[in-house]
Short mmCIF file of C-alpha atoms in Angstrom, two decimals:
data_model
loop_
_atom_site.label_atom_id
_atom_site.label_comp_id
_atom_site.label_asym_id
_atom_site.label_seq_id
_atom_site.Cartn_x
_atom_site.Cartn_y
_atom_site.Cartn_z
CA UNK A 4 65.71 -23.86 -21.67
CA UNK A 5 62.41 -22.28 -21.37
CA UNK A 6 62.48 -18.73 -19.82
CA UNK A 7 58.71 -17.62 -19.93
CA UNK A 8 55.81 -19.22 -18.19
CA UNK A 9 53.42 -18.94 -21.12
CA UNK A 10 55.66 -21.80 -22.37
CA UNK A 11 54.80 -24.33 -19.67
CA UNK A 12 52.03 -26.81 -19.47
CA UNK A 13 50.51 -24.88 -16.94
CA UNK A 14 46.52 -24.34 -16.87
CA UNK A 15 45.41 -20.94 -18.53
CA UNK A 16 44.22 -20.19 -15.53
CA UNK A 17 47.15 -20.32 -13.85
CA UNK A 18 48.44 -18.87 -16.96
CA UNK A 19 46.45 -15.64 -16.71
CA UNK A 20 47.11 -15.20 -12.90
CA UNK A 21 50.92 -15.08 -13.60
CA UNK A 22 50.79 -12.58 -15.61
CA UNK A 23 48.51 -10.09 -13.59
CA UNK A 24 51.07 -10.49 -10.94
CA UNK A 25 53.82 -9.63 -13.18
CA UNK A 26 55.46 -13.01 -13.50
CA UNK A 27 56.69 -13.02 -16.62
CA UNK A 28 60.56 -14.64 -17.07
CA UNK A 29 61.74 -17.08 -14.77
CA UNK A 30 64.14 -17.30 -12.18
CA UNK A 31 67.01 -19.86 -12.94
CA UNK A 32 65.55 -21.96 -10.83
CA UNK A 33 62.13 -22.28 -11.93
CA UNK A 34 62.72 -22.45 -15.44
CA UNK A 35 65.25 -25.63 -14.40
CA UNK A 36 62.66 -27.00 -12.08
CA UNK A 37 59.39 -26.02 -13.01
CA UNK A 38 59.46 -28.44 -16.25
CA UNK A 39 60.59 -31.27 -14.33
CA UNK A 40 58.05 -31.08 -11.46
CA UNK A 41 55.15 -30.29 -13.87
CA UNK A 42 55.93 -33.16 -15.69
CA UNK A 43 55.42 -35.33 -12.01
CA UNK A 44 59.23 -36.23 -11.69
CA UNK A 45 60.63 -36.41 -8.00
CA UNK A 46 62.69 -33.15 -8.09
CA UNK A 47 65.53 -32.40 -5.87
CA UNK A 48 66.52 -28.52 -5.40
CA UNK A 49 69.63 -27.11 -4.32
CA UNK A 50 69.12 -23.37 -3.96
CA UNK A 51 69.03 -20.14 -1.56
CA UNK A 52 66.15 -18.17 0.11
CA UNK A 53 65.27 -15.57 -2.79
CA UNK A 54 65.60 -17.58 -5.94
CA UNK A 55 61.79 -18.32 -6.34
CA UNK A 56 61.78 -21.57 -5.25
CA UNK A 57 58.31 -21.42 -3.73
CA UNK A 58 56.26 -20.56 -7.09
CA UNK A 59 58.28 -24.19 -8.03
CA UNK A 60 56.16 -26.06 -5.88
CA UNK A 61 53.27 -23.53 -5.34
CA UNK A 62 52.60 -23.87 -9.03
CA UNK A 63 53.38 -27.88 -9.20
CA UNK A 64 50.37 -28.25 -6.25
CA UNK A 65 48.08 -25.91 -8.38
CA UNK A 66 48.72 -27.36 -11.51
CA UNK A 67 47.41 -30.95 -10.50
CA UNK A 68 44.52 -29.48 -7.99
CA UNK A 69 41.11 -31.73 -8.14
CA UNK A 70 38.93 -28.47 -6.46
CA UNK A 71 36.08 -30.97 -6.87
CA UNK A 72 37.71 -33.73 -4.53
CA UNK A 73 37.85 -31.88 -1.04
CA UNK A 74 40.41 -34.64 0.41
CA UNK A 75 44.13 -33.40 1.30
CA UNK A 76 46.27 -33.73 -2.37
CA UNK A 77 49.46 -31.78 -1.80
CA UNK A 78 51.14 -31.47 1.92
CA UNK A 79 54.37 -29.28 2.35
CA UNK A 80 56.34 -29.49 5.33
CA UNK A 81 58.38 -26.40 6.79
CA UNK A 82 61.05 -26.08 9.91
CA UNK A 83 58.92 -22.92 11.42
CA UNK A 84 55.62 -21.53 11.46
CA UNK A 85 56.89 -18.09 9.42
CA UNK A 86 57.90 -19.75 6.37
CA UNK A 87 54.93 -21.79 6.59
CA UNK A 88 52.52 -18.81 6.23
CA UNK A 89 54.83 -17.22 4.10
CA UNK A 90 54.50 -20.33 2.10
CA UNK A 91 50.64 -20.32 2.45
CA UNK A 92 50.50 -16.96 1.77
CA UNK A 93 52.30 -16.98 -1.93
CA UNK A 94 49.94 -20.60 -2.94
CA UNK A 95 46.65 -18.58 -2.11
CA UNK A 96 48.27 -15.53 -4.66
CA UNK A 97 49.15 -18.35 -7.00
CA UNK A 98 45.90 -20.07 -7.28
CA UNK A 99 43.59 -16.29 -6.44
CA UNK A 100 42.12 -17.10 -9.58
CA UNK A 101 41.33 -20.90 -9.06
CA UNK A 102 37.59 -20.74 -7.17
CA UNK A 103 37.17 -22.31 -3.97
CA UNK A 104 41.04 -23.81 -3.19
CA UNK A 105 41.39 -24.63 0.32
CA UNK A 106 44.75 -24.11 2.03
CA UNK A 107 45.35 -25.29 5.50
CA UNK A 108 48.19 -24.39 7.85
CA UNK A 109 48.89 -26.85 10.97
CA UNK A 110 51.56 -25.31 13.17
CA UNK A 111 52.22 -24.87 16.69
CA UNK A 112 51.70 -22.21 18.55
CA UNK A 113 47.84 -21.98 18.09
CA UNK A 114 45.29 -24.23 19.11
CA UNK A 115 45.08 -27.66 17.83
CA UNK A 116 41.41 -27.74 18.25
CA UNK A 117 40.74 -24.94 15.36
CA UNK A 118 42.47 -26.65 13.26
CA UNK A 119 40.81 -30.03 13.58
CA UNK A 120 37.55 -28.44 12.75
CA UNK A 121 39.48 -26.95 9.68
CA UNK A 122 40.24 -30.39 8.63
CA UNK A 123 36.93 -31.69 9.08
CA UNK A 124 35.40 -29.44 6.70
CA UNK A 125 38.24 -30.48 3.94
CA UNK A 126 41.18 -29.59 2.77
CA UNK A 127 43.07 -29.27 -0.76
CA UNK A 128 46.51 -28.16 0.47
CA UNK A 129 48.26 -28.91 4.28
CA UNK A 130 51.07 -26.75 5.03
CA UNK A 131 53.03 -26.81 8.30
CA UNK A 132 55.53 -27.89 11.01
CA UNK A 133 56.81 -31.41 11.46
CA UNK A 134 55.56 -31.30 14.73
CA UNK A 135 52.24 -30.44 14.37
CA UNK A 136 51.31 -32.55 11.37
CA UNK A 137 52.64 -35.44 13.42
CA UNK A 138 50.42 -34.70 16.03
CA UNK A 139 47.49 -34.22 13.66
CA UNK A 140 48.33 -38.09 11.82
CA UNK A 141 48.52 -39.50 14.97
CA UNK A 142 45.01 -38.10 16.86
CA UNK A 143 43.40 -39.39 13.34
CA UNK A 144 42.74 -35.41 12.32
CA UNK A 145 44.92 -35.44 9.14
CA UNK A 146 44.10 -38.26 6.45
CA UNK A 147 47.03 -38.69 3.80
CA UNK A 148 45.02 -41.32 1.39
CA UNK A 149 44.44 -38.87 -1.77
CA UNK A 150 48.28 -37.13 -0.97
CA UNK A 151 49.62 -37.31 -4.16
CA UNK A 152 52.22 -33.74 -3.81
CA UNK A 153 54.67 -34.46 -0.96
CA UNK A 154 57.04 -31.06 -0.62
CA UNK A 155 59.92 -31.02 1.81
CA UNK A 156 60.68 -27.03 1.82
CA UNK A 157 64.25 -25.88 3.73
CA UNK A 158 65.11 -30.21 4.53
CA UNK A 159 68.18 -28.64 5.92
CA UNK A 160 67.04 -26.41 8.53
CA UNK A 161 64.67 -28.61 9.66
CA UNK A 162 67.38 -31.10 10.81
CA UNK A 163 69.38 -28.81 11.95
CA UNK A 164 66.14 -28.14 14.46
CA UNK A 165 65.63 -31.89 15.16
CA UNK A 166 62.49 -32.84 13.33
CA UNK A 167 64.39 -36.08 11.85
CA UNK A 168 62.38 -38.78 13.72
CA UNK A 169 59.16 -36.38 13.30
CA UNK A 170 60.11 -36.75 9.52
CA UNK A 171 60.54 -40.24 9.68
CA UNK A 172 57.42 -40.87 11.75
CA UNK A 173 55.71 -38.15 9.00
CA UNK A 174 56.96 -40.56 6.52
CA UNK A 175 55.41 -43.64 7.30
CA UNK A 176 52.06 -42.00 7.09
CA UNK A 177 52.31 -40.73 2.81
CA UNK A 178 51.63 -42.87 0.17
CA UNK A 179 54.15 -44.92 -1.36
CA UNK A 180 53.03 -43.71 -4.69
CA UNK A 181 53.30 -39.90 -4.90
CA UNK A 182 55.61 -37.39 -6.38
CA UNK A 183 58.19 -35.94 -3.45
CA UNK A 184 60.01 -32.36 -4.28
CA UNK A 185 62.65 -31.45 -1.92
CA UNK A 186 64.13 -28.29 -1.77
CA UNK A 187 67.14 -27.75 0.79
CA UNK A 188 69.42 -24.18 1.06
CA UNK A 189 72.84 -27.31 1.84
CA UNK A 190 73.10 -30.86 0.44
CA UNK A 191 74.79 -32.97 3.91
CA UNK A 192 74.81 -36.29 3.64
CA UNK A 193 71.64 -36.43 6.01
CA UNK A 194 69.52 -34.98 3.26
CA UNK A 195 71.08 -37.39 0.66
CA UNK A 196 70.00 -40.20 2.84
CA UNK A 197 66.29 -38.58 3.29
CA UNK A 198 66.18 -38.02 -0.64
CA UNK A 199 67.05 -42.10 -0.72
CA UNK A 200 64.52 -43.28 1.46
CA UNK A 201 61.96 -40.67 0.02
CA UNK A 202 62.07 -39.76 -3.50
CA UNK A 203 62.25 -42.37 -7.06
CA UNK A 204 64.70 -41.46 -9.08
CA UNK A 205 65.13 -37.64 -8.47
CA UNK A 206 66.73 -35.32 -10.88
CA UNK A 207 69.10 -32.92 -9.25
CA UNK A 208 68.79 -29.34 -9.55
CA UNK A 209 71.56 -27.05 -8.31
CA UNK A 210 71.04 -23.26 -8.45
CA UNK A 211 74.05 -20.96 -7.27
CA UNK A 212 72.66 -17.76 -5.89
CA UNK A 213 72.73 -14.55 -7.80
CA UNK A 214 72.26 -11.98 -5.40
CA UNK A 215 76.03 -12.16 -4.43
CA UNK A 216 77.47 -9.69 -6.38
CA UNK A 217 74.72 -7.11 -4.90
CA UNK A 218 76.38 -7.32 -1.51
CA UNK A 219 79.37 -5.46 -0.17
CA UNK A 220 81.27 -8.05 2.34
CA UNK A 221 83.64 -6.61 4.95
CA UNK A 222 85.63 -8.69 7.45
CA UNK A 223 87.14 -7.28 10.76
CA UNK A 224 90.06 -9.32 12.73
CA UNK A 225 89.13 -9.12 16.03
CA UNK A 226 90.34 -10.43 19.08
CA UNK A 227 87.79 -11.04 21.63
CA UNK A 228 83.93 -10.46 22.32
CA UNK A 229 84.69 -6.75 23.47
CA UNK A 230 86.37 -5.96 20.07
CA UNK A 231 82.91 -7.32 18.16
CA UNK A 232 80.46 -5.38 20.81
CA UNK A 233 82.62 -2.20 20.09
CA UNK A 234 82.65 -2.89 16.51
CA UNK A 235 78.87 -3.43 15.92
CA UNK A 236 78.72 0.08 17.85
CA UNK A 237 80.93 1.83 15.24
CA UNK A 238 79.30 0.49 12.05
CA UNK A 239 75.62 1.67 13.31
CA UNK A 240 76.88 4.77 13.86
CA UNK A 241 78.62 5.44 10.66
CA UNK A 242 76.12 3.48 8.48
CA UNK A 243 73.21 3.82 10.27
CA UNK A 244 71.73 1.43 8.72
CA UNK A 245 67.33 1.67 9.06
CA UNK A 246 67.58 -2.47 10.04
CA UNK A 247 70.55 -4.51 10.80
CA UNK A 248 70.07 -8.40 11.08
CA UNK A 249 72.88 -9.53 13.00
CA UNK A 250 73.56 -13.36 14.09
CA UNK A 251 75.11 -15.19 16.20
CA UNK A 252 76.13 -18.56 17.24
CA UNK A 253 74.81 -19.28 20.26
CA UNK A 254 71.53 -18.11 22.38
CA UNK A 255 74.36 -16.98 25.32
CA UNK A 256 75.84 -14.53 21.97
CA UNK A 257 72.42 -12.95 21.36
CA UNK A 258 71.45 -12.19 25.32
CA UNK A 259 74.90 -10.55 25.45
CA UNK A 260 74.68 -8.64 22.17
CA UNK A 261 71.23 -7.62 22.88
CA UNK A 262 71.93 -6.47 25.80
CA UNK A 263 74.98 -4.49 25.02
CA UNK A 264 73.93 -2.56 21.72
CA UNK A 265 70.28 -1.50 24.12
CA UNK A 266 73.10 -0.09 26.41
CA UNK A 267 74.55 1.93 23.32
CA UNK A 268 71.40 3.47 22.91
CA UNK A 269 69.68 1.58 20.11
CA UNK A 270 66.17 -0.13 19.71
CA UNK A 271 67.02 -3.78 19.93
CA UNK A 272 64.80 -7.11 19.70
CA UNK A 273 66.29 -10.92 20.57
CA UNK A 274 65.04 -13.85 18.55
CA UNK A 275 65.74 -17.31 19.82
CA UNK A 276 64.43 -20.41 20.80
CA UNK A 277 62.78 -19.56 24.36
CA UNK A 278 60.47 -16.85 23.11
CA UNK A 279 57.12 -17.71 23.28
CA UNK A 280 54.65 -17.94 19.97
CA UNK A 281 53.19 -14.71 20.97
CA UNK A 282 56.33 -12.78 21.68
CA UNK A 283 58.08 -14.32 18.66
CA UNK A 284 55.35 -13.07 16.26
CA UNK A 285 55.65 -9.78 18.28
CA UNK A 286 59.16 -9.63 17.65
CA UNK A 287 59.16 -10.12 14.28
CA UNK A 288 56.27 -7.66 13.26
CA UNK A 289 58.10 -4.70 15.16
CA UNK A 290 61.60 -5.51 12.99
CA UNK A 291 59.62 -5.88 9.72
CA UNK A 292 57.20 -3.36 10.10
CA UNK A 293 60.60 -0.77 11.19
CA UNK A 294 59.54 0.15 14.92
CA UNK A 295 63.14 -1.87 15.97
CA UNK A 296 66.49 -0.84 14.67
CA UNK A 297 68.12 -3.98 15.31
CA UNK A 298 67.26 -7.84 15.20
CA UNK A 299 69.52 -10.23 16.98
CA UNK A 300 69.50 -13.71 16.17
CA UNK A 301 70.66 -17.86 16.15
CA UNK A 302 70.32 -18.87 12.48
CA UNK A 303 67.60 -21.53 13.71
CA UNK A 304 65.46 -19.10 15.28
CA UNK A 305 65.93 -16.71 12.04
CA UNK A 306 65.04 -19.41 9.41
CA UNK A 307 62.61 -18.87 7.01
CA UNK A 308 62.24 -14.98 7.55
CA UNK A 309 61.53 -13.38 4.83
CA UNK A 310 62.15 -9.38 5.63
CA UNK A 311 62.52 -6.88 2.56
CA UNK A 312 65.02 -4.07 2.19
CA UNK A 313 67.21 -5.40 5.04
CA UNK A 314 70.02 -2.42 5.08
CA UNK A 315 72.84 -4.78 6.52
CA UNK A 316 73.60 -8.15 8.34
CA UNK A 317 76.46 -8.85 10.66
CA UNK A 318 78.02 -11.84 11.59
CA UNK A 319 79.12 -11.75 15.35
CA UNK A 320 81.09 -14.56 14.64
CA UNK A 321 81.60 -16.41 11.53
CA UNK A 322 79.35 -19.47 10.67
CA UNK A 323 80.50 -22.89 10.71
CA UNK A 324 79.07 -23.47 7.67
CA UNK A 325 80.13 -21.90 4.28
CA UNK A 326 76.48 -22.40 3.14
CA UNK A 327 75.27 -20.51 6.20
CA UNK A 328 77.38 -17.97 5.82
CA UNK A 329 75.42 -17.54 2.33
CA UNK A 330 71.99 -17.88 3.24
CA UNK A 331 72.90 -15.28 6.52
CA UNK A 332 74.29 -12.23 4.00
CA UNK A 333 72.03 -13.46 1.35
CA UNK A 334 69.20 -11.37 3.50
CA UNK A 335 70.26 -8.09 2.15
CA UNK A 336 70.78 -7.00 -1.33
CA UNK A 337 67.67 -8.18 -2.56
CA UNK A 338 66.41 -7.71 -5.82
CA UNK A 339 68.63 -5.93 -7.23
CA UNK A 340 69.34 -3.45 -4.08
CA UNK A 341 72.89 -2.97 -2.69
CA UNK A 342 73.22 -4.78 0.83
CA UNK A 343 76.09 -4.78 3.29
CA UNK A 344 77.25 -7.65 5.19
CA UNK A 345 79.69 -7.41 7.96
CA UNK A 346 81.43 -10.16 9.55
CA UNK A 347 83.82 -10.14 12.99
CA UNK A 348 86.59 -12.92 12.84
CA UNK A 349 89.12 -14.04 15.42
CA UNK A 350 92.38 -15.46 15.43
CA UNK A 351 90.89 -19.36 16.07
CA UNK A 352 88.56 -19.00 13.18
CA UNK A 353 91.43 -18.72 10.75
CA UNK A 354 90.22 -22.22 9.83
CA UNK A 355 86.89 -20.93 8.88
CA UNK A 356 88.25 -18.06 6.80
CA UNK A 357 90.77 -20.14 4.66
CA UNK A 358 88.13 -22.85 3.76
CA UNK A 359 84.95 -19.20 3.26
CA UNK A 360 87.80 -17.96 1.14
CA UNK A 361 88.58 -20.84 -0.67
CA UNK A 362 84.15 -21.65 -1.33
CA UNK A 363 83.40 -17.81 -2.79
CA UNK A 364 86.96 -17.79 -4.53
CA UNK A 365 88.33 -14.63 -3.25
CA UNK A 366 90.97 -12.93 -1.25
CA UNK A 367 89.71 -11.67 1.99
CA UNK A 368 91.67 -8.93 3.41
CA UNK A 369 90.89 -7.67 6.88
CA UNK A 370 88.59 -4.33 6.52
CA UNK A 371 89.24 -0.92 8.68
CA UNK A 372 86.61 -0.17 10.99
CA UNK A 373 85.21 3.03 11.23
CA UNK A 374 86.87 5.81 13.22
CA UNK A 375 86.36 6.07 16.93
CA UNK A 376 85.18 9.80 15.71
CA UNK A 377 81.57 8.86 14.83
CA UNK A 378 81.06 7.87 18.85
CA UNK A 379 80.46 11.33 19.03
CA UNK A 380 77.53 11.64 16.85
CA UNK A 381 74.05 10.39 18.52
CA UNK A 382 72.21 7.25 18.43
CA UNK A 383 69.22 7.49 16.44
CA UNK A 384 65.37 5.55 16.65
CA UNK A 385 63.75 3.81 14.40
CA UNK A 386 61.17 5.34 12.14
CA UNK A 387 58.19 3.70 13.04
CA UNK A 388 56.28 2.81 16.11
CA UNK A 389 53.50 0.07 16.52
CA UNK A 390 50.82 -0.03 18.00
CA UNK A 391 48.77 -3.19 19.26
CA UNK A 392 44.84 -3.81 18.96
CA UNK A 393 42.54 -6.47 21.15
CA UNK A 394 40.56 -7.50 18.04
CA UNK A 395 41.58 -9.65 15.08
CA UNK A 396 40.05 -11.45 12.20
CA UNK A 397 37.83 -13.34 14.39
CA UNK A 398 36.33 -10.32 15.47
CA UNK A 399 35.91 -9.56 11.21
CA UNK A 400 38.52 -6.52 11.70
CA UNK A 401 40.13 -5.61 8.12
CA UNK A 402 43.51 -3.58 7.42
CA UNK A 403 41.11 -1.27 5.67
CA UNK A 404 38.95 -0.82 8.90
CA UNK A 405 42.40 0.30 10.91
CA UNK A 406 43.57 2.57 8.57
CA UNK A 407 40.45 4.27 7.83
CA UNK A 408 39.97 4.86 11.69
CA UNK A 409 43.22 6.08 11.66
CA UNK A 410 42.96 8.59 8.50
CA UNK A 411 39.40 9.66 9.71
CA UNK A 412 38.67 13.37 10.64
CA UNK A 413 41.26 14.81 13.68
CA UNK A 414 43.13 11.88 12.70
CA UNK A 415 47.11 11.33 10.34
CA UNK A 416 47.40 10.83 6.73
CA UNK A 417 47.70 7.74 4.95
CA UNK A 418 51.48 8.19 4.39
CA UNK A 419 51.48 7.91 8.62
CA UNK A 420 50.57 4.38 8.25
CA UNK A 421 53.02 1.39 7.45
CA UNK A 422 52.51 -2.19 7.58
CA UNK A 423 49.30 -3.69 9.41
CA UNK A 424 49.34 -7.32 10.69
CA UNK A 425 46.49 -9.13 11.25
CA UNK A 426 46.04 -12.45 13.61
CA UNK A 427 42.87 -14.09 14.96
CA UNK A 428 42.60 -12.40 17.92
CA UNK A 429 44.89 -9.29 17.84
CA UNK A 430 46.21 -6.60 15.25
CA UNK A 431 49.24 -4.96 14.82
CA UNK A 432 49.68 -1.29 12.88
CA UNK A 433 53.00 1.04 12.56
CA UNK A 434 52.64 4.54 12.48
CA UNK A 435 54.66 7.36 12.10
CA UNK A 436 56.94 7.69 15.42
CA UNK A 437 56.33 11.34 15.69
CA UNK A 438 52.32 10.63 15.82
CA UNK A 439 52.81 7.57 17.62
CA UNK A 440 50.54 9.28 20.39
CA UNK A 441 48.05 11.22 18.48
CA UNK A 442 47.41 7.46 16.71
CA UNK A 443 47.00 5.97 19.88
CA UNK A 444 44.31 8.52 21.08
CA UNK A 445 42.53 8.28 18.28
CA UNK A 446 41.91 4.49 18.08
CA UNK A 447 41.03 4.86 21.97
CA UNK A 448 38.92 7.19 21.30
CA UNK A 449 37.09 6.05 18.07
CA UNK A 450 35.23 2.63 17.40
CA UNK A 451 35.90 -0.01 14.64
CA UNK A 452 33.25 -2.62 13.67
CA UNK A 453 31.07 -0.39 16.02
CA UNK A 454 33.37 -1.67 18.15
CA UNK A 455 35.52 -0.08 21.16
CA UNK A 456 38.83 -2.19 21.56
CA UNK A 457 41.81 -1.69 24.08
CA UNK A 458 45.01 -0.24 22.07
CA UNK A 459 48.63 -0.54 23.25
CA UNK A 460 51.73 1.69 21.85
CA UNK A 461 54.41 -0.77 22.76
CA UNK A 462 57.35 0.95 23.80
CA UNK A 463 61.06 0.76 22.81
#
């Protein structure tokens, strides 16, 4: 099997690229798949968040890329507007040293309008939400003739959120002669049928995740909702863990367990379905960026995250799914680092245990909590604060801009600053908590762009 990706038919442009960004030896899955899809096959891919799965189609669009023909060649679908820019994001690294490739994203959550002007001035690569690219096919915005790349990334998840008849109706709009690559975290019989109706002859790739054995599982018998809220309270405070993903079933689950670990004292965000775009992105910057301890979530409204370094995950209550269960602890212990995952069972989910113990192949013996003894030490914040700016890329605001307003004289050091987000019309920077206000004066106080825009610290 081929291992390097100087061995693959791959332009030496592409070639080059790889290897400035260090990609030398392939994952498991790329060096199964990559062959298969650069040699046009329909390609069918079984495998978790993590296991490089993108650079498998990112490089498969690239590879067969007409730059000169600005019509739409390659479309990839994703269930939410995170993985899609995270998607977008990792094709425009792929292809930074391919000259003018354009890369579209069409999701909701920002004005349609934008994006039909986007369109109009031509497109190379689509990426987006089922919704939005069915809205875009059916207003006449989005012309599939050239499509020759059709990518189904997470098929799974995206049923699970109810985009079937958006797929369907997506569908009916691609060319009948194409190549289709569908990658899915689960194989139900739903996505067998899609792969039927979809793909010609598709070879099957299965990848088991590796990143297993890098996480430390403990279970906890509990018996009711109490039990799990007092629980979560004693692993923070013995692990205190930096960021702690924890999910739950139900949006009723994450209200309460939000609401209950803010009473212990902690910084705590909710992700689900009834946040709006703006708060969602919001949400997800402060947890990433680590202004927010804690990140409470329904495994729909936390697909397609991608968050580094995540110190621990905790199931409030088991997952129905064995494959869930994967994909939810499969967030920590990330290359290579050691993760914890923590999971709260009761009595009636004895079913779910027997068949999770039967699917990893292990004996799982009920773990000890922690002692009731650490309730006496304190709760403790999160490192980082983050502050929020009234300009964006529209007004042609950089990262570099922010941090050297930040850095300038009477101002904090470099090592002060963490992550900066950028968005059209807004900008998002984490500083150092302890001079969370000093950072705040000074980008009150000081212009950017010869600008003067209006700053908010946003508070825990």
């Amino acid at each position: 099997m081929t291992q390097s990706f100087s061995q693959l038919p791959l332009s030496a442009t592409l070639i080059e690229n790889l290897q400035s960004l260090d990609y030398v030896q392939m994952t498991e899955v790329q060096a199964q798949a990559l062959p298969e899809v650069l040699n046009k096959k329909d390609v069918i891919v079984q495998a978790k968040t993590g296991s490089g799965k993108t650079a498998v189609f990112g490089l498969g669009v690239l590879n067969q890329l007409d730059v000169a023909s600005l019509k739409v060649q390659s479309m990839v679908l994703c269930p939410t507007r995170e993985l899609a820019d995270q998607v977008a994001a990792e094709i425009r690294r792929l292809a930074r040293s391919m000259p003018n490739v354009k890369i579209v994203t069409l999701c909701g959550g920002v004005p349609a309008r934008s994006q039909v002007s986007s369109l109009e001035h031509g497109a190379h690569v689509v990426i987006g939400t089922p919704g939005r690219i069915q809205d875009h096919l059916d207003r006449g915005s989005l012309l599939l003739d050239e499509l020759n790349l059709f990518v189904l990334d997470e098929a799974d998840r995206m049923l699970d959120m109810g985009f079937q008849q958006a797929l369907d109706d997506i569908i009916a709009f691609v060319p009948k002669q194409r190549q289709t690559l569908l990658f899915s975290a689960t194989y139900p019989k739903k996505i067998a049928s899609i792969a039927d109706h979809v793909m010609q002859q598709p070879i099957m790739i299965k990848v088991k995740g590796n990143n297993d054995s890098d996480i430390a599982q403990s279970y906890y018998r509990v018996k009711n909702n109490e039990d799990r809220l007092a629980g979560i309270q004693l692993l923070m405070l013995a692990h205190r863990p930096e960021r702690v993903l924890i999910f739950c079933n139900t949006k009723a689950d994450v209200k309460e367990v939000t609401q209950a670990i803010m009473n212990y004292g902690f910084n705590v965000l909710a992700l689900h379905g009834d946040l709006e775009q703006k708060d969602r992105d919001q949400t997800l910057i402060r947890f990433t960026n680590k202004s927010t301890t804690v990140l409470v979530a329904t495994d729909v409204a936390a697909r397609g995250l991608d968050i580094d370094d995540l110190d621990m995950v905790i199931n409030y209550h088991i997952a129905s799914d064995t494959e869930v269960h994967l994909h939810r602890i499969g967030r920590t212990g990330r290359a290579g680092k050691q993760g914890s995952a923590h999971s709260f069972y009761a009595e009636k989910e004895s079913y779910k245990m027997k068949r999770l113990s039967e699917f990893l192949e292990v004996e799982i013996v009920p773990s000890q909590l922690p002692s009731h003894s650490v309730l006496h030490q304190n709760t403790y914040k999160p490192p980082m604060m983050t502050l929020r700016i009234s300009g964006g890329k529209k007004q042609k605001l950089r990262a570099g801009d922010i941090l050297g307003a930040l850095t300038s004289e009477n101002g904090i050091s470099g090592q002060q600053v963490g992550k900066i987000t950028l968005f059209d019309h807004c900008a998002y920077v984490a500083v150092n908590r302890d001079t969370a206000q000093m950072a705040l004066n000074k980008l009150r106080n000081d212009k950017m762009k010869g600008k003067t825009f209006k700053i908010w610290l946003l508070k825990d």
